[in-house]
mmCIF file of C-alpha atoms and ligand atoms in Angstrom:
data_model
loop_
_atom_site.group_PDB
_atom_site.id
_atom_site.type_symbol
_atom_site.label_atom_id
_atom_site.label_comp_id
_atom_site.label_asym_id
_atom_site.label_seq_id
_atom_site.Cartn_x
_atom_site.Cartn_y
_atom_site.Cartn_z
ATOM 1 C CA UNK A 14 88.271 110.455 91.293
ATOM 2 C CA UNK A 15 88.261 114.030 92.564
ATOM 3 C CA UNK A 16 90.514 114.097 95.582
ATOM 4 C CA UNK A 17 93.482 111.699 95.717
ATOM 5 C CA UNK A 18 94.860 111.063 99.191
ATOM 6 C CA UNK A 19 98.297 112.686 99.045
ATOM 7 C CA UNK A 20 100.281 113.295 102.214
ATOM 8 C CA UNK A 21 102.823 116.004 102.975
ATOM 9 C CA UNK A 22 105.647 113.766 101.658
ATOM 10 C CA UNK A 23 103.910 113.437 98.294
ATOM 11 C CA UNK A 24 102.865 109.824 98.783
ATOM 12 C CA UNK A 25 99.579 109.007 97.095
ATOM 13 C CA UNK A 26 97.457 106.430 98.946
ATOM 14 C CA UNK A 27 95.754 103.745 96.901
ATOM 15 C CA UNK A 28 95.510 100.759 99.253
ATOM 16 C CA UNK A 29 92.938 100.314 102.050
ATOM 17 C CA UNK A 30 92.952 97.610 104.731
ATOM 18 C CA UNK A 31 89.648 97.092 106.464
ATOM 19 C CA UNK A 32 89.516 95.136 109.690
ATOM 20 C CA UNK A 33 85.994 93.762 109.895
ATOM 21 C CA UNK A 34 86.261 92.219 113.356
ATOM 22 C CA UNK A 35 88.687 92.190 116.265
ATOM 23 C CA UNK A 36 87.658 88.640 117.198
ATOM 24 C CA UNK A 37 89.559 85.530 116.321
ATOM 25 C CA UNK A 38 89.284 81.759 116.688
ATOM 26 C CA UNK A 39 93.098 81.575 117.148
ATOM 27 C CA UNK A 40 95.389 83.206 119.697
ATOM 28 C CA UNK A 41 98.711 83.480 117.858
ATOM 29 C CA UNK A 42 101.543 84.334 120.235
ATOM 30 C CA UNK A 43 102.851 87.091 117.956
ATOM 31 C CA UNK A 44 99.478 88.772 117.760
ATOM 32 C CA UNK A 45 97.237 88.217 120.797
ATOM 33 C CA UNK A 46 97.563 87.276 124.450
ATOM 34 C CA UNK A 47 96.233 83.824 125.325
ATOM 35 C CA UNK A 48 93.534 85.239 127.551
ATOM 36 C CA UNK A 49 92.012 88.514 128.554
ATOM 37 C CA UNK A 50 91.186 90.028 125.174
ATOM 38 C CA UNK A 51 88.315 92.461 125.567
ATOM 39 C CA UNK A 52 86.232 92.062 122.425
ATOM 40 C CA UNK A 53 84.412 95.017 121.017
ATOM 41 C CA UNK A 54 80.680 95.082 121.600
ATOM 42 C CA UNK A 55 78.639 94.159 118.524
ATOM 43 C CA UNK A 56 77.193 97.656 118.245
ATOM 44 C CA UNK A 57 80.658 99.173 118.273
ATOM 45 C CA UNK A 58 81.705 97.328 115.134
ATOM 46 C CA UNK A 59 81.021 98.906 111.781
ATOM 47 C CA UNK A 60 78.014 97.437 110.017
ATOM 48 C CA UNK A 61 78.352 96.161 106.459
ATOM 49 C CA UNK A 62 76.443 99.246 105.297
ATOM 50 C CA UNK A 63 78.883 101.564 107.086
ATOM 51 C CA UNK A 64 81.884 99.698 105.662
ATOM 52 C CA UNK A 65 80.376 99.881 102.196
ATOM 53 C CA UNK A 66 79.716 103.620 102.521
ATOM 54 C CA UNK A 67 83.292 104.356 103.551
ATOM 55 C CA UNK A 68 84.772 102.023 100.958
ATOM 56 C CA UNK A 69 82.702 103.594 98.206
ATOM 57 C CA UNK A 70 83.755 107.096 99.255
ATOM 58 C CA UNK A 71 87.402 106.103 99.408
ATOM 59 C CA UNK A 72 87.281 104.394 96.025
ATOM 60 C CA UNK A 73 85.082 106.771 94.079
ATOM 61 C CA UNK A 74 86.213 110.086 95.519
ATOM 62 C CA UNK A 75 89.703 109.402 96.839
ATOM 63 C CA UNK A 76 91.100 106.948 94.317
ATOM 64 C CA UNK A 77 91.622 103.873 96.484
ATOM 65 C CA UNK A 78 92.425 101.022 94.085
ATOM 66 C CA UNK A 79 92.800 97.984 96.335
ATOM 67 C CA UNK A 80 90.990 96.801 99.432
ATOM 68 C CA UNK A 81 92.010 93.955 101.720
ATOM 69 C CA UNK A 82 89.624 92.596 104.330
ATOM 70 C CA UNK A 83 91.328 91.487 107.499
ATOM 71 C CA UNK A 84 90.900 91.381 111.263
ATOM 72 C CA UNK A 85 90.987 89.713 113.789
ATOM 73 C CA UNK A 86 89.806 86.797 111.759
ATOM 74 C CA UNK A 87 87.471 88.003 109.002
ATOM 75 C CA UNK A 88 85.826 84.620 108.496
ATOM 76 C CA UNK A 89 84.343 84.674 112.023
ATOM 77 C CA UNK A 90 82.109 87.532 110.934
ATOM 78 C CA UNK A 91 78.644 86.225 109.992
ATOM 79 C CA UNK A 92 77.528 86.574 106.371
ATOM 80 C CA UNK A 93 80.982 87.562 105.117
ATOM 81 C CA UNK A 94 80.080 86.757 101.470
ATOM 82 C CA UNK A 95 77.398 89.466 101.653
ATOM 83 C CA UNK A 96 80.050 92.090 102.408
ATOM 84 C CA UNK A 97 82.372 90.668 99.778
ATOM 85 C CA UNK A 98 79.634 90.962 97.194
ATOM 86 C CA UNK A 99 79.029 94.625 98.091
ATOM 87 C CA UNK A 100 82.717 95.518 97.850
ATOM 88 C CA UNK A 101 83.387 93.400 94.767
ATOM 89 C CA UNK A 102 80.894 95.626 92.940
ATOM 90 C CA UNK A 103 83.298 98.566 93.354
ATOM 91 C CA UNK A 104 86.081 99.099 90.782
ATOM 92 C CA UNK A 105 88.718 97.786 93.135
ATOM 93 C CA UNK A 106 91.145 94.894 93.568
ATOM 94 C CA UNK A 107 89.583 93.023 96.495
ATOM 95 C CA UNK A 108 91.511 90.547 98.674
ATOM 96 C CA UNK A 109 91.173 88.825 102.043
ATOM 97 C CA UNK A 110 93.651 87.704 104.709
ATOM 98 C CA UNK A 111 92.591 84.747 106.838
ATOM 99 C CA UNK A 112 94.009 82.107 109.126
ATOM 100 C CA UNK A 113 92.370 79.581 106.809
ATOM 101 C CA UNK A 114 90.835 77.355 109.487
ATOM 102 C CA UNK A 115 87.267 77.640 108.188
ATOM 103 C CA UNK A 116 88.022 78.128 104.513
ATOM 104 C CA UNK A 117 86.742 74.686 103.550
ATOM 105 C CA UNK A 118 83.321 75.995 104.607
ATOM 106 C CA UNK A 119 83.413 79.430 102.978
ATOM 107 C CA UNK A 120 85.968 79.525 100.136
ATOM 108 C CA UNK A 121 83.431 78.630 97.481
ATOM 109 C CA UNK A 122 80.895 81.229 98.665
ATOM 110 C CA UNK A 123 83.593 83.899 98.854
ATOM 111 C CA UNK A 124 84.701 83.192 95.293
ATOM 112 C CA UNK A 125 81.085 83.195 94.107
ATOM 113 C CA UNK A 126 80.576 86.570 95.819
ATOM 114 C CA UNK A 127 83.420 88.042 93.759
ATOM 115 C CA UNK A 128 86.564 87.552 95.839
ATOM 116 C CA UNK A 129 89.525 86.942 93.551
ATOM 117 C CA UNK A 130 92.615 86.633 95.734
ATOM 118 C CA UNK A 131 93.399 85.375 99.189
ATOM 119 C CA UNK A 132 96.256 85.305 101.701
ATOM 120 C CA UNK A 133 96.293 82.453 104.189
ATOM 121 C CA UNK A 134 98.505 82.604 107.261
ATOM 122 C CA UNK A 135 100.575 79.531 108.100
ATOM 123 C CA UNK A 136 103.781 79.599 110.133
ATOM 124 C CA UNK A 137 104.683 75.929 110.515
ATOM 125 C CA UNK A 138 104.055 72.450 109.135
ATOM 126 C CA UNK A 139 104.612 70.818 112.508
ATOM 127 C CA UNK A 140 101.508 70.050 114.557
ATOM 128 C CA UNK A 141 102.996 70.643 118.014
ATOM 129 C CA UNK A 142 104.612 73.820 116.871
ATOM 130 C CA UNK A 143 101.359 74.958 115.285
ATOM 131 C CA UNK A 144 99.626 74.436 118.637
ATOM 132 C CA UNK A 145 102.368 76.388 120.413
ATOM 133 C CA UNK A 146 102.138 79.320 117.977
ATOM 134 C CA UNK A 147 98.372 79.565 117.463
ATOM 135 C CA UNK A 148 97.258 77.938 120.752
ATOM 136 C CA UNK A 149 94.858 75.880 118.638
ATOM 137 C CA UNK A 150 95.105 72.344 117.215
ATOM 138 C CA UNK A 151 93.985 73.222 113.690
ATOM 139 C CA UNK A 152 96.931 72.646 111.368
ATOM 140 C CA UNK A 153 95.030 70.056 109.310
ATOM 141 C CA UNK A 154 92.101 72.424 108.863
ATOM 142 C CA UNK A 155 94.374 75.206 107.649
ATOM 143 C CA UNK A 156 96.139 72.908 105.178
ATOM 144 C CA UNK A 157 92.741 71.747 103.954
ATOM 145 C CA UNK A 158 91.631 75.378 103.779
ATOM 146 C CA UNK A 159 94.534 76.118 101.424
ATOM 147 C CA UNK A 160 93.343 73.299 99.160
ATOM 148 C CA UNK A 161 89.778 74.617 99.385
ATOM 149 C CA UNK A 162 90.934 78.072 98.271
ATOM 150 C CA UNK A 163 92.772 76.580 95.291
ATOM 151 C CA UNK A 164 89.767 74.420 94.390
ATOM 152 C CA UNK A 165 87.451 77.455 94.589
ATOM 153 C CA UNK A 166 89.605 79.112 91.914
ATOM 154 C CA UNK A 167 90.964 81.921 94.111
ATOM 155 C CA UNK A 168 94.168 83.112 92.489
ATOM 156 C CA UNK A 169 96.755 83.842 93.467
ATOM 157 C CA UNK A 170 96.676 81.989 96.779
ATOM 158 C CA UNK A 171 99.432 83.411 98.952
ATOM 159 C CA UNK A 172 100.729 81.997 102.216
ATOM 160 C CA UNK A 173 101.765 84.489 104.907
ATOM 161 C CA UNK A 174 104.494 83.051 107.125
ATOM 162 C CA UNK A 175 105.862 85.091 110.027
ATOM 163 C CA UNK A 176 109.455 83.972 110.551
ATOM 164 C CA UNK A 177 110.694 83.984 114.158
ATOM 165 C CA UNK A 178 114.193 83.064 115.242
ATOM 166 C CA UNK A 179 114.293 79.828 117.228
ATOM 167 C CA UNK A 180 110.580 79.251 116.631
ATOM 168 C CA UNK A 181 110.147 78.305 112.974
ATOM 169 C CA UNK A 182 113.162 79.569 111.042
ATOM 170 C CA UNK A 183 114.367 75.982 110.583
ATOM 171 C CA UNK A 184 111.327 75.500 108.288
ATOM 172 C CA UNK A 185 112.317 78.123 105.724
ATOM 173 C CA UNK A 186 113.142 75.521 103.095
ATOM 174 C CA UNK A 187 109.991 73.533 103.880
ATOM 175 C CA UNK A 188 108.001 76.652 103.042
ATOM 176 C CA UNK A 189 109.949 77.124 99.821
ATOM 177 C CA UNK A 190 109.275 73.506 98.849
ATOM 178 C CA UNK A 191 105.575 73.802 99.755
ATOM 179 C CA UNK A 192 105.173 76.902 97.590
ATOM 180 C CA UNK A 193 107.006 75.351 94.657
ATOM 181 C CA UNK A 194 105.017 72.116 94.799
ATOM 182 C CA UNK A 195 101.550 73.592 95.440
ATOM 183 C CA UNK A 196 101.870 76.524 93.098
ATOM 184 C CA UNK A 197 101.246 79.073 95.844
ATOM 185 C CA UNK A 198 103.286 82.203 96.603
ATOM 186 C CA UNK A 199 104.848 82.147 100.061
ATOM 187 C CA UNK A 200 105.258 85.619 101.595
ATOM 188 C CA UNK A 201 107.720 85.624 104.430
ATOM 189 C CA UNK A 202 106.930 88.366 106.942
ATOM 190 C CA UNK A 203 109.481 89.814 109.321
ATOM 191 C CA UNK A 204 108.227 89.571 112.904
ATOM 192 C CA UNK A 205 107.059 93.043 114.007
ATOM 193 C CA UNK A 206 106.773 94.488 117.524
ATOM 194 C CA UNK A 207 102.989 94.240 117.601
ATOM 195 C CA UNK A 208 102.722 91.084 119.698
ATOM 196 C CA UNK A 209 100.438 91.571 122.668
ATOM 197 C CA UNK A 210 102.775 89.614 124.949
ATOM 198 C CA UNK A 211 105.662 91.963 124.093
ATOM 199 C CA UNK A 212 108.180 89.166 123.488
ATOM 200 C CA UNK A 213 109.527 90.834 120.354
ATOM 201 C CA UNK A 214 113.234 91.586 120.259
ATOM 202 C CA UNK A 215 115.452 92.596 117.369
ATOM 203 C CA UNK A 216 117.171 89.222 117.610
ATOM 204 C CA UNK A 217 113.872 87.382 117.074
ATOM 205 C CA UNK A 218 113.549 88.887 113.579
ATOM 206 C CA UNK A 219 114.663 86.643 110.715
ATOM 207 C CA UNK A 220 115.773 89.235 108.201
ATOM 208 C CA UNK A 221 114.841 89.424 104.544
ATOM 209 C CA UNK A 222 118.515 89.183 103.610
ATOM 210 C CA UNK A 223 118.869 85.931 105.530
ATOM 211 C CA UNK A 224 115.693 84.496 103.989
ATOM 212 C CA UNK A 225 116.882 85.236 100.448
ATOM 213 C CA UNK A 226 120.338 83.870 101.182
ATOM 214 C CA UNK A 227 119.154 80.623 102.749
ATOM 215 C CA UNK A 228 116.475 79.801 100.190
ATOM 216 C CA UNK A 229 118.532 81.081 97.267
ATOM 217 C CA UNK A 230 121.482 78.850 98.131
ATOM 218 C CA UNK A 231 119.272 75.797 97.521
ATOM 219 C CA UNK A 232 116.788 77.117 94.943
ATOM 220 C CA UNK A 233 118.492 80.026 93.142
ATOM 221 C CA UNK A 234 116.432 83.215 93.114
ATOM 222 C CA UNK A 235 116.437 86.458 91.168
ATOM 223 C CA UNK A 236 114.733 89.716 92.127
ATOM 224 C CA UNK A 237 111.581 90.677 90.262
ATOM 225 C CA UNK A 238 110.662 94.244 89.390
ATOM 226 C CA UNK A 239 109.082 95.787 92.458
ATOM 227 C CA UNK A 240 105.872 97.733 92.424
ATOM 228 C CA UNK A 241 104.556 99.810 95.313
ATOM 229 C CA UNK A 242 103.557 96.613 97.087
ATOM 230 C CA UNK A 243 105.335 96.158 100.403
ATOM 231 C CA UNK A 244 106.528 92.669 99.495
ATOM 232 C CA UNK A 245 109.885 92.390 97.765
ATOM 233 C CA UNK A 246 109.482 89.734 95.080
ATOM 234 C CA UNK A 247 111.928 87.051 93.946
ATOM 235 C CA UNK A 248 111.426 84.299 91.389
ATOM 236 C CA UNK A 249 113.033 80.921 91.214
ATOM 237 C CA UNK A 250 115.477 80.841 88.321
ATOM 238 C CA UNK A 251 114.182 77.377 87.344
ATOM 239 C CA UNK A 252 110.719 78.856 86.740
ATOM 240 C CA UNK A 253 109.043 77.122 89.703
ATOM 241 C CA UNK A 254 107.245 80.204 90.979
ATOM 242 C CA UNK A 255 108.119 83.080 93.268
ATOM 243 C CA UNK A 256 108.343 84.209 96.885
ATOM 244 C CA UNK A 257 107.622 87.516 98.562
ATOM 245 C CA UNK A 258 109.270 89.043 101.600
ATOM 246 C CA UNK A 259 107.674 91.745 103.712
ATOM 247 C CA UNK A 260 110.705 93.341 105.328
ATOM 248 C CA UNK A 261 108.845 95.749 107.560
ATOM 249 C CA UNK A 262 111.659 95.821 110.100
ATOM 250 C CA UNK A 263 114.944 95.680 108.166
ATOM 251 C CA UNK A 264 113.876 97.406 104.976
ATOM 252 C CA UNK A 265 110.940 99.568 105.921
ATOM 253 C CA UNK A 266 108.927 100.528 102.875
ATOM 254 C CA UNK A 267 107.595 103.702 104.485
ATOM 255 C CA UNK A 268 109.040 105.888 101.693
ATOM 256 C CA UNK A 269 106.620 104.373 99.211
ATOM 257 C CA UNK A 270 103.826 103.394 101.587
ATOM 258 C CA UNK A 271 100.433 103.857 99.957
ATOM 259 C CA UNK A 272 98.286 102.216 102.635
ATOM 260 C CA UNK A 273 95.582 103.489 104.955
ATOM 261 C CA UNK A 274 93.509 101.486 107.419
ATOM 262 C CA UNK A 275 90.084 101.242 108.929
ATOM 263 C CA UNK A 276 89.701 99.391 112.220
ATOM 264 C CA UNK A 277 86.751 97.181 113.126
ATOM 265 C CA UNK A 278 85.398 99.911 115.408
ATOM 266 C CA UNK A 279 85.522 102.453 112.637
ATOM 267 C CA UNK A 280 88.724 104.318 113.389
ATOM 268 C CA UNK A 281 90.705 105.528 110.392
ATOM 269 C CA UNK A 282 94.492 105.067 110.734
ATOM 270 C CA UNK A 283 97.252 106.422 108.538
ATOM 271 C CA UNK A 284 99.868 103.855 109.639
ATOM 272 C CA UNK A 285 100.038 100.394 111.222
ATOM 273 C CA UNK A 286 102.385 101.837 113.821
ATOM 274 C CA UNK A 287 100.597 105.158 114.161
ATOM 275 C CA UNK A 288 99.517 106.403 117.559
ATOM 276 C CA UNK A 289 96.599 108.469 116.258
ATOM 277 C CA UNK A 290 93.151 107.281 115.200
ATOM 278 C CA UNK A 291 90.348 109.231 113.540
ATOM 279 C CA UNK A 292 86.783 108.403 114.528
ATOM 280 C CA UNK A 293 84.871 108.031 111.268
ATOM 281 C CA UNK A 294 82.271 105.769 112.914
ATOM 282 C CA UNK A 295 81.381 108.563 115.323
ATOM 283 C CA UNK A 296 81.059 110.972 112.432
ATOM 284 C CA UNK A 297 78.852 108.609 110.426
ATOM 285 C CA UNK A 298 76.609 107.840 113.380
ATOM 286 C CA UNK A 299 76.122 111.499 114.144
ATOM 287 C CA UNK A 300 74.913 112.108 110.613
ATOM 288 C CA UNK A 301 78.053 113.428 108.928
ATOM 289 C CA UNK A 302 77.921 114.116 105.204
ATOM 290 C CA UNK A 303 80.363 112.579 102.738
ATOM 291 C CA UNK A 304 82.167 115.935 102.630
ATOM 292 C CA UNK A 305 82.673 115.827 106.385
ATOM 293 C CA UNK A 306 83.952 112.242 106.207
ATOM 294 C CA UNK A 307 86.306 113.228 103.404
ATOM 295 C CA UNK A 308 87.651 116.155 105.413
ATOM 296 C CA UNK A 309 88.416 113.849 108.350
ATOM 297 C CA UNK A 310 90.118 111.263 106.122
ATOM 298 C CA UNK A 311 92.156 113.878 104.265
ATOM 299 C CA UNK A 312 93.251 115.388 107.567
ATOM 300 C CA UNK A 313 94.360 111.954 108.749
ATOM 301 C CA UNK A 314 96.420 111.388 105.609
ATOM 302 C CA UNK A 315 98.005 114.831 105.834
ATOM 303 C CA UNK A 316 99.074 114.025 109.392
ATOM 304 C CA UNK A 317 100.928 110.872 108.291
ATOM 305 C CA UNK A 318 104.517 110.721 109.425
ATOM 306 C CA UNK A 319 107.555 109.922 107.279
ATOM 307 C CA UNK A 320 107.765 106.431 108.718
ATOM 308 C CA UNK A 321 107.937 104.179 111.745
ATOM 309 C CA UNK A 322 111.141 104.011 113.734
ATOM 310 C CA UNK A 323 111.243 100.401 114.897
ATOM 311 C CA UNK A 324 115.016 100.331 114.801
ATOM 312 C CA UNK A 325 115.479 103.538 116.741
ATOM 313 C CA UNK A 326 115.362 104.297 120.440
ATOM 314 C CA UNK A 327 112.510 106.751 120.074
ATOM 315 C CA UNK A 328 110.189 104.036 118.693
ATOM 316 C CA UNK A 329 106.929 103.841 120.662
ATOM 317 C CA UNK A 330 104.878 100.659 120.328
ATOM 318 C CA UNK A 331 101.232 101.257 119.426
ATOM 319 C CA UNK A 332 98.959 100.535 122.380
ATOM 320 C CA UNK A 333 97.073 97.974 120.329
ATOM 321 C CA UNK A 334 98.032 94.521 119.125
ATOM 322 C CA UNK A 335 98.055 93.501 115.481
ATOM 323 C CA UNK A 336 94.640 91.853 115.775
ATOM 324 C CA UNK A 337 93.086 95.061 117.103
ATOM 325 C CA UNK A 338 94.575 97.302 114.424
ATOM 326 C CA UNK A 339 94.010 94.855 111.600
ATOM 327 C CA UNK A 340 97.054 93.188 110.097
HETATM 328 N N1 SAM B 406 93.442 86.459 111.179
HETATM 329 C C1 SAM B 406 93.940 86.693 109.881
HETATM 330 C C2 SAM B 406 95.270 85.994 109.674
HETATM 331 O O1 SAM B 406 95.863 85.526 110.637
HETATM 332 O O2 SAM B 406 95.684 85.930 108.531
HETATM 333 C C3 SAM B 406 94.043 88.159 109.508
HETATM 334 C C4 SAM B 406 94.566 89.095 110.564
HETATM 335 S S1 SAM B 406 96.268 88.853 110.980
HETATM 336 C C5 SAM B 406 96.512 90.092 112.183
HETATM 337 C C6 SAM B 406 97.057 89.431 109.496
HETATM 338 C C7 SAM B 406 98.481 89.037 109.309
HETATM 339 O O3 SAM B 406 99.268 89.670 110.290
HETATM 340 C C8 SAM B 406 98.759 87.539 109.426
HETATM 341 O O4 SAM B 406 99.425 87.082 108.277
HETATM 342 C C9 SAM B 406 99.662 87.444 110.618
HETATM 343 O O5 SAM B 406 100.598 86.411 110.480
HETATM 344 C C10 SAM B 406 100.329 88.802 110.622
HETATM 345 N N2 SAM B 406 100.862 89.198 111.925
HETATM 346 C C11 SAM B 406 100.217 89.230 113.111
HETATM 347 N N3 SAM B 406 101.026 89.662 114.100
HETATM 348 C C12 SAM B 406 102.231 89.905 113.516
HETATM 349 C C13 SAM B 406 103.489 90.377 113.998
HETATM 350 N N4 SAM B 406 103.683 90.696 115.281
HETATM 351 N N5 SAM B 406 104.499 90.512 113.107
HETATM 352 C C14 SAM B 406 104.324 90.212 111.796
HETATM 353 N N6 SAM B 406 103.158 89.777 111.278
HETATM 354 C C15 SAM B 406 102.130 89.613 112.130
HETATM 355 FE FE1 SF4 B 407 94.026 85.597 114.920
HETATM 356 FE FE2 SF4 B 407 95.288 86.245 112.677
HETATM 357 FE FE3 SF4 B 407 96.039 87.287 115.048
HETATM 358 FE FE4 SF4 B 407 96.464 84.732 114.589
HETATM 359 S S1 SF4 B 407 97.369 86.437 113.430
HETATM 360 S S2 SF4 B 407 95.578 85.605 116.467
HETATM 361 S S3 SF4 B 407 94.756 84.174 113.353
HETATM 362 S S4 SF4 B 407 94.150 87.658 114.015
#
């Protein structure tokens, strides 16, 4: 690796999130409006070859060590295992985040293509509530998708649960029980102001402190050593596994953030909440060399700010929803 991605605050970037599509078979309230999404045109989305070129450059030249494929819903992209196979050939920790609804169909092929780990989003165990949150009646398919991922040997399987006050916070202990019984890691995510419908309020956030307190009072927890990963980790004292909490709102991990992003339309972003995007697709399609791509990416990283300011009055919401940026 010749040129690590270090910003002006000395943070070295090792983690890349690639959104491979803005489309989705769900319409989660915290992520997308029910109607009216304008999907990108097929030609505007990065091809597998373009994604591979950028990923290779970022890994081999700039020291990226982990890549997560996301979206939109990555499994709606045709021939996903082909892309996984290309990226799995790089010296990188490769993972995928999915809503899980079609995993029964693709989990085996993804594992065979070289995918090791997977995060599956699930916010409730109640069918009516699931329909209200995702606007789709697919709870059974997602639960079956979790089993399919386990059967395909993907490990660890992690469950992403966005906790929202008055929506699903009464299921905290059900999630803890599910994780303990199934042998999966539940990652509780604080609700972030990236919902297209703009219903987010500070009060709707179920804080990390509350999550630890409520679960820990029934199943005692102890903190685990933290790495650079955004999730704070706790293990059950009785040895029945662990949980993670992504406290993006109440305990922003911006100080140690090592993540950069690529959107489905080939825009490089230095922060989920950033307002700037850098057009690497345009550069590639106009014949840019690797050196020119590197210069653009390094400029983007140098321009990274100290951190988002969700809790402050000057916070400006990005103009895009989570599904468009790539969660
Ligand atoms: N479609 C895939 C899925 O749902 O897992 C991948 C994309 S989705 C945008 C990635 C993750 O972002 C999911 O775990 C989802 O729950 C989370 N997410 C979406 N909107 C969010 C919000 N406003 N606050 C917190 N997490 C959010
Ligand atoms: Fe789709 Fe994932 Fe957004 Fe839900 S969270 S609408 S599944 S992209």
